[in-house]
Amino acid sequence: MDAAPTRLLLAGLLAVVATVTGCASDAQPKPVDPGRDLFDPNPGRRLQAVAVVASDQDRTQLPALVELLEDRDPSVRMAANRTLEDMTGRTTGYRAYDPPGTRRPYVEEWRAYLAHGDTGFPMPDGGEGS
């Protein structure tokens, strides 16, 4: 999959969040550290961290992205899901705006995928998912 559209989507989303939350200013922003900022209390900061992970294609952050699929902010969930899909080439049917109970099985699929060493989804029928 081409990650360029995701990067553009995330960059645009970050610009909107920065403007709305008042984060946009002339002051130098502190550098984003995904290891710390993926779980920052500020959803704008979490979005910035997801964008850095997407840009760097940092597969060490896949488990953190899966956890963000349960984030309280739907835009963070959406960005995490899109980044997971782009980085792995796999989809699960997860939708960020679905209720938690509907999203949960898809989050569990991602966890199972990572538990199997990022090599494939264990599917109920024993096949591999895409």
PDB file of C-alpha atoms in Angstrom:
ATOM      1  CA  MET A   1       0.000   0.000   0.000  1.00  0.00           C
ATOM      2  CA  ASP A   2       1.114   3.517  -0.695  1.00  0.00           C
ATOM      3  CA  ALA A   3       1.598   5.352   2.603  1.00  0.00           C
ATOM      4  CA  ALA A   4       1.705   8.826   0.988  1.00  0.00           C
ATOM      5  CA  PRO A   5      -2.099   9.379   1.157  1.00  0.00           C
ATOM      6  CA  THR A   6      -2.082   8.455   4.838  1.00  0.00           C
ATOM      7  CA  ARG A   7       0.728  10.883   5.549  1.00  0.00           C
ATOM      8  CA  LEU A   8      -1.179  13.651   3.776  1.00  0.00           C
ATOM      9  CA  LEU A   9      -4.389  12.786   5.638  1.00  0.00           C
ATOM     10  CA  LEU A  10      -2.567  12.774   8.971  1.00  0.00           C
ATOM     11  CA  ALA A  11      -0.750  16.037   8.204  1.00  0.00           C
ATOM     12  CA  GLY A  12      -4.058  17.723   7.366  1.00  0.00           C
ATOM     13  CA  LEU A  13      -5.737  16.294  10.440  1.00  0.00           C
ATOM     14  CA  LEU A  14      -2.860  17.499  12.610  1.00  0.00           C
ATOM     15  CA  ALA A  15      -3.122  21.014  11.177  1.00  0.00           C
ATOM     16  CA  VAL A  16      -6.836  21.138  11.989  1.00  0.00           C
ATOM     17  CA  VAL A  17      -6.286  19.798  15.509  1.00  0.00           C
ATOM     18  CA  ALA A  18      -3.474  22.274  16.146  1.00  0.00           C
ATOM     19  CA  THR A  19      -5.651  25.163  15.016  1.00  0.00           C
ATOM     20  CA  VAL A  20      -8.736  24.084  16.961  1.00  0.00           C
ATOM     21  CA  THR A  21      -6.888  23.252  20.172  1.00  0.00           C
ATOM     22  CA  GLY A  22      -4.737  26.357  20.040  1.00  0.00           C
ATOM     23  CA  CYS A  23      -1.525  24.397  19.681  1.00  0.00           C
ATOM     24  CA  ALA A  24      -0.558  26.385  16.609  1.00  0.00           C
ATOM     25  CA  SER A  25       1.771  29.188  17.648  1.00  0.00           C
ATOM     26  CA  ASP A  26       5.111  30.764  16.829  1.00  0.00           C
ATOM     27  CA  ALA A  27       6.754  28.963  19.755  1.00  0.00           C
ATOM     28  CA  GLN A  28       8.967  26.016  18.884  1.00  0.00           C
ATOM     29  CA  PRO A  29       7.021  22.818  19.598  1.00  0.00           C
ATOM     30  CA  LYS A  30       8.783  20.146  21.556  1.00  0.00           C
ATOM     31  CA  PRO A  31       9.926  17.251  19.389  1.00  0.00           C
ATOM     32  CA  VAL A  32       7.513  14.349  19.162  1.00  0.00           C
ATOM     33  CA  ASP A  33       8.662  11.152  20.838  1.00  0.00           C
ATOM     34  CA  PRO A  34       6.252   8.373  19.862  1.00  0.00           C
ATOM     35  CA  GLY A  35       7.365   6.216  22.782  1.00  0.00           C
ATOM     36  CA  ARG A  36       6.085   8.912  25.132  1.00  0.00           C
ATOM     37  CA  ASP A  37       3.575  10.897  23.106  1.00  0.00           C
ATOM     38  CA  LEU A  38       1.388   8.076  21.765  1.00  0.00           C
ATOM     39  CA  PHE A  39      -0.207   8.098  25.218  1.00  0.00           C
ATOM     40  CA  ASP A  40      -0.021  11.820  25.965  1.00  0.00           C
ATOM     41  CA  PRO A  41      -3.181  13.222  27.636  1.00  0.00           C
ATOM     42  CA  ASN A  42      -3.597  15.658  24.716  1.00  0.00           C
ATOM     43  CA  PRO A  43      -5.264  13.985  21.690  1.00  0.00           C
ATOM     44  CA  GLY A  44      -3.462  16.417  19.363  1.00  0.00           C
ATOM     45  CA  ARG A  45      -0.140  15.207  20.698  1.00  0.00           C
ATOM     46  CA  ARG A  46      -1.238  11.570  20.265  1.00  0.00           C
ATOM     47  CA  LEU A  47      -2.141  12.360  16.650  1.00  0.00           C
ATOM     48  CA  GLN A  48       1.263  13.929  16.087  1.00  0.00           C
ATOM     49  CA  ALA A  49       2.926  10.817  17.480  1.00  0.00           C
ATOM     50  CA  VAL A  50       0.868   8.568  15.177  1.00  0.00           C
ATOM     51  CA  ALA A  51       1.939  10.746  12.239  1.00  0.00           C
ATOM     52  CA  VAL A  52       5.600  10.312  13.199  1.00  0.00           C
ATOM     53  CA  VAL A  53       5.150   6.528  13.451  1.00  0.00           C
ATOM     54  CA  ALA A  54       3.493   6.529  10.012  1.00  0.00           C
ATOM     55  CA  SER A  55       6.204   8.696   8.503  1.00  0.00           C
ATOM     56  CA  ASP A  56       9.034   6.643   9.996  1.00  0.00           C
ATOM     57  CA  GLN A  57       7.241   3.323   9.353  1.00  0.00           C
ATOM     58  CA  ASP A  58       8.303   2.414  12.900  1.00  0.00           C
ATOM     59  CA  ARG A  59       7.047  -1.153  13.295  1.00  0.00           C
ATOM     60  CA  THR A  60       8.206  -1.241  16.925  1.00  0.00           C
ATOM     61  CA  GLN A  61       5.165   0.946  17.661  1.00  0.00           C
ATOM     62  CA  LEU A  62       2.601  -1.492  16.201  1.00  0.00           C
ATOM     63  CA  PRO A  63       1.498  -2.677  19.683  1.00  0.00           C
ATOM     64  CA  ALA A  64       0.962   0.936  20.790  1.00  0.00           C
ATOM     65  CA  LEU A  65      -1.065   1.647  17.642  1.00  0.00           C
ATOM     66  CA  VAL A  66      -3.276  -1.351  18.424  1.00  0.00           C
ATOM     67  CA  GLU A  67      -3.873   0.032  21.924  1.00  0.00           C
ATOM     68  CA  LEU A  68      -4.834   3.383  20.387  1.00  0.00           C
ATOM     69  CA  LEU A  69      -7.683   1.614  18.561  1.00  0.00           C
ATOM     70  CA  GLU A  70      -9.438   1.879  21.942  1.00  0.00           C
ATOM     71  CA  ASP A  71      -8.532   5.542  22.490  1.00  0.00           C
ATOM     72  CA  ARG A  72     -11.281   7.829  23.778  1.00  0.00           C
ATOM     73  CA  ASP A  73     -10.787  10.175  20.804  1.00  0.00           C
ATOM     74  CA  PRO A  74     -12.229   8.913  17.486  1.00  0.00           C
ATOM     75  CA  SER A  75      -9.707  10.847  15.392  1.00  0.00           C
ATOM     76  CA  VAL A  76      -6.845   9.125  17.231  1.00  0.00           C
ATOM     77  CA  ARG A  77      -8.527   5.756  16.691  1.00  0.00           C
ATOM     78  CA  MET A  78      -8.974   6.511  12.997  1.00  0.00           C
ATOM     79  CA  ALA A  79      -5.354   7.605  12.525  1.00  0.00           C
ATOM     80  CA  ALA A  80      -4.031   4.567  14.414  1.00  0.00           C
ATOM     81  CA  ASN A  81      -6.159   2.204  12.325  1.00  0.00           C
ATOM     82  CA  ARG A  82      -5.126   3.771   9.023  1.00  0.00           C
ATOM     83  CA  THR A  83      -1.471   3.645  10.039  1.00  0.00           C
ATOM     84  CA  LEU A  84      -1.765  -0.020  11.048  1.00  0.00           C
ATOM     85  CA  GLU A  85      -3.394  -0.842   7.721  1.00  0.00           C
ATOM     86  CA  ASP A  86      -0.742   1.024   5.731  1.00  0.00           C
ATOM     87  CA  MET A  87       2.176  -0.436   7.668  1.00  0.00           C
ATOM     88  CA  THR A  88       0.963  -4.040   7.562  1.00  0.00           C
ATOM     89  CA  GLY A  89      -1.089  -4.151   4.363  1.00  0.00           C
ATOM     90  CA  ARG A  90      -3.925  -5.757   6.341  1.00  0.00           C
ATOM     91  CA  THR A  91      -7.432  -4.696   7.242  1.00  0.00           C
ATOM     92  CA  THR A  92      -9.921  -6.070   9.751  1.00  0.00           C
ATOM     93  CA  GLY A  93     -13.141  -4.157   9.159  1.00  0.00           C
ATOM     94  CA  TYR A  94     -12.447  -1.929  12.172  1.00  0.00           C
ATOM     95  CA  ARG A  95     -14.283   1.401  12.095  1.00  0.00           C
ATOM     96  CA  ALA A  96     -13.202   4.126  14.503  1.00  0.00           C
ATOM     97  CA  TYR A  97     -16.712   5.508  15.030  1.00  0.00           C
ATOM     98  CA  ASP A  98     -18.355   2.190  15.905  1.00  0.00           C
ATOM     99  CA  PRO A  99     -19.335   1.639  19.556  1.00  0.00           C
ATOM    100  CA  PRO A 100     -16.700  -0.013  21.783  1.00  0.00           C
ATOM    101  CA  GLY A 101     -18.435  -3.394  21.758  1.00  0.00           C
ATOM    102  CA  THR A 102     -18.438  -3.446  17.957  1.00  0.00           C
ATOM    103  CA  ARG A 103     -14.777  -2.364  17.723  1.00  0.00           C
ATOM    104  CA  ARG A 104     -13.471  -4.796  20.351  1.00  0.00           C
ATOM    105  CA  PRO A 105     -13.356  -7.979  18.186  1.00  0.00           C
ATOM    106  CA  TYR A 106     -11.325  -6.125  15.563  1.00  0.00           C
ATOM    107  CA  VAL A 107      -8.894  -4.880  18.200  1.00  0.00           C
ATOM    108  CA  GLU A 108      -8.542  -8.483  19.370  1.00  0.00           C
ATOM    109  CA  GLU A 109      -7.760  -9.514  15.774  1.00  0.00           C
ATOM    110  CA  TRP A 110      -4.934  -6.972  15.713  1.00  0.00           C
ATOM    111  CA  ARG A 111      -3.627  -8.257  19.043  1.00  0.00           C
ATOM    112  CA  ALA A 112      -3.703 -11.828  17.732  1.00  0.00           C
ATOM    113  CA  TYR A 113      -1.890 -10.694  14.591  1.00  0.00           C
ATOM    114  CA  LEU A 114       0.918  -9.174  16.660  1.00  0.00           C
ATOM    115  CA  ALA A 115       1.019 -12.185  18.988  1.00  0.00           C
ATOM    116  CA  HIS A 116       1.782 -14.309  15.928  1.00  0.00           C
ATOM    117  CA  GLY A 117       4.847 -12.249  15.135  1.00  0.00           C
ATOM    118  CA  ASP A 118       3.312  -9.866  12.604  1.00  0.00           C
ATOM    119  CA  THR A 119       3.049 -12.782  10.150  1.00  0.00           C
ATOM    120  CA  GLY A 120      -0.670 -13.194   9.718  1.00  0.00           C
ATOM    121  CA  PHE A 121      -4.088 -13.159  11.287  1.00  0.00           C
ATOM    122  CA  PRO A 122      -5.324 -16.350  12.885  1.00  0.00           C
ATOM    123  CA  MET A 123      -8.775 -16.645  11.383  1.00  0.00           C
ATOM    124  CA  PRO A 124     -11.721 -18.581  12.862  1.00  0.00           C
ATOM    125  CA  ASP A 125     -11.622 -20.985   9.906  1.00  0.00           C
ATOM    126  CA  GLY A 126      -7.869 -21.525  10.334  1.00  0.00           C
ATOM    127  CA  GLY A 127      -6.978 -19.539   7.189  1.00  0.00           C
ATOM    128  CA  GLU A 128      -4.924 -16.383   6.870  1.00  0.00           C
ATOM    129  CA  GLY A 129      -6.629 -13.022   6.645  1.00  0.00           C
ATOM    130  CA  SER A 130      -5.678 -10.171   4.408  1.00  0.00           C
TER     131      SER A 130
END
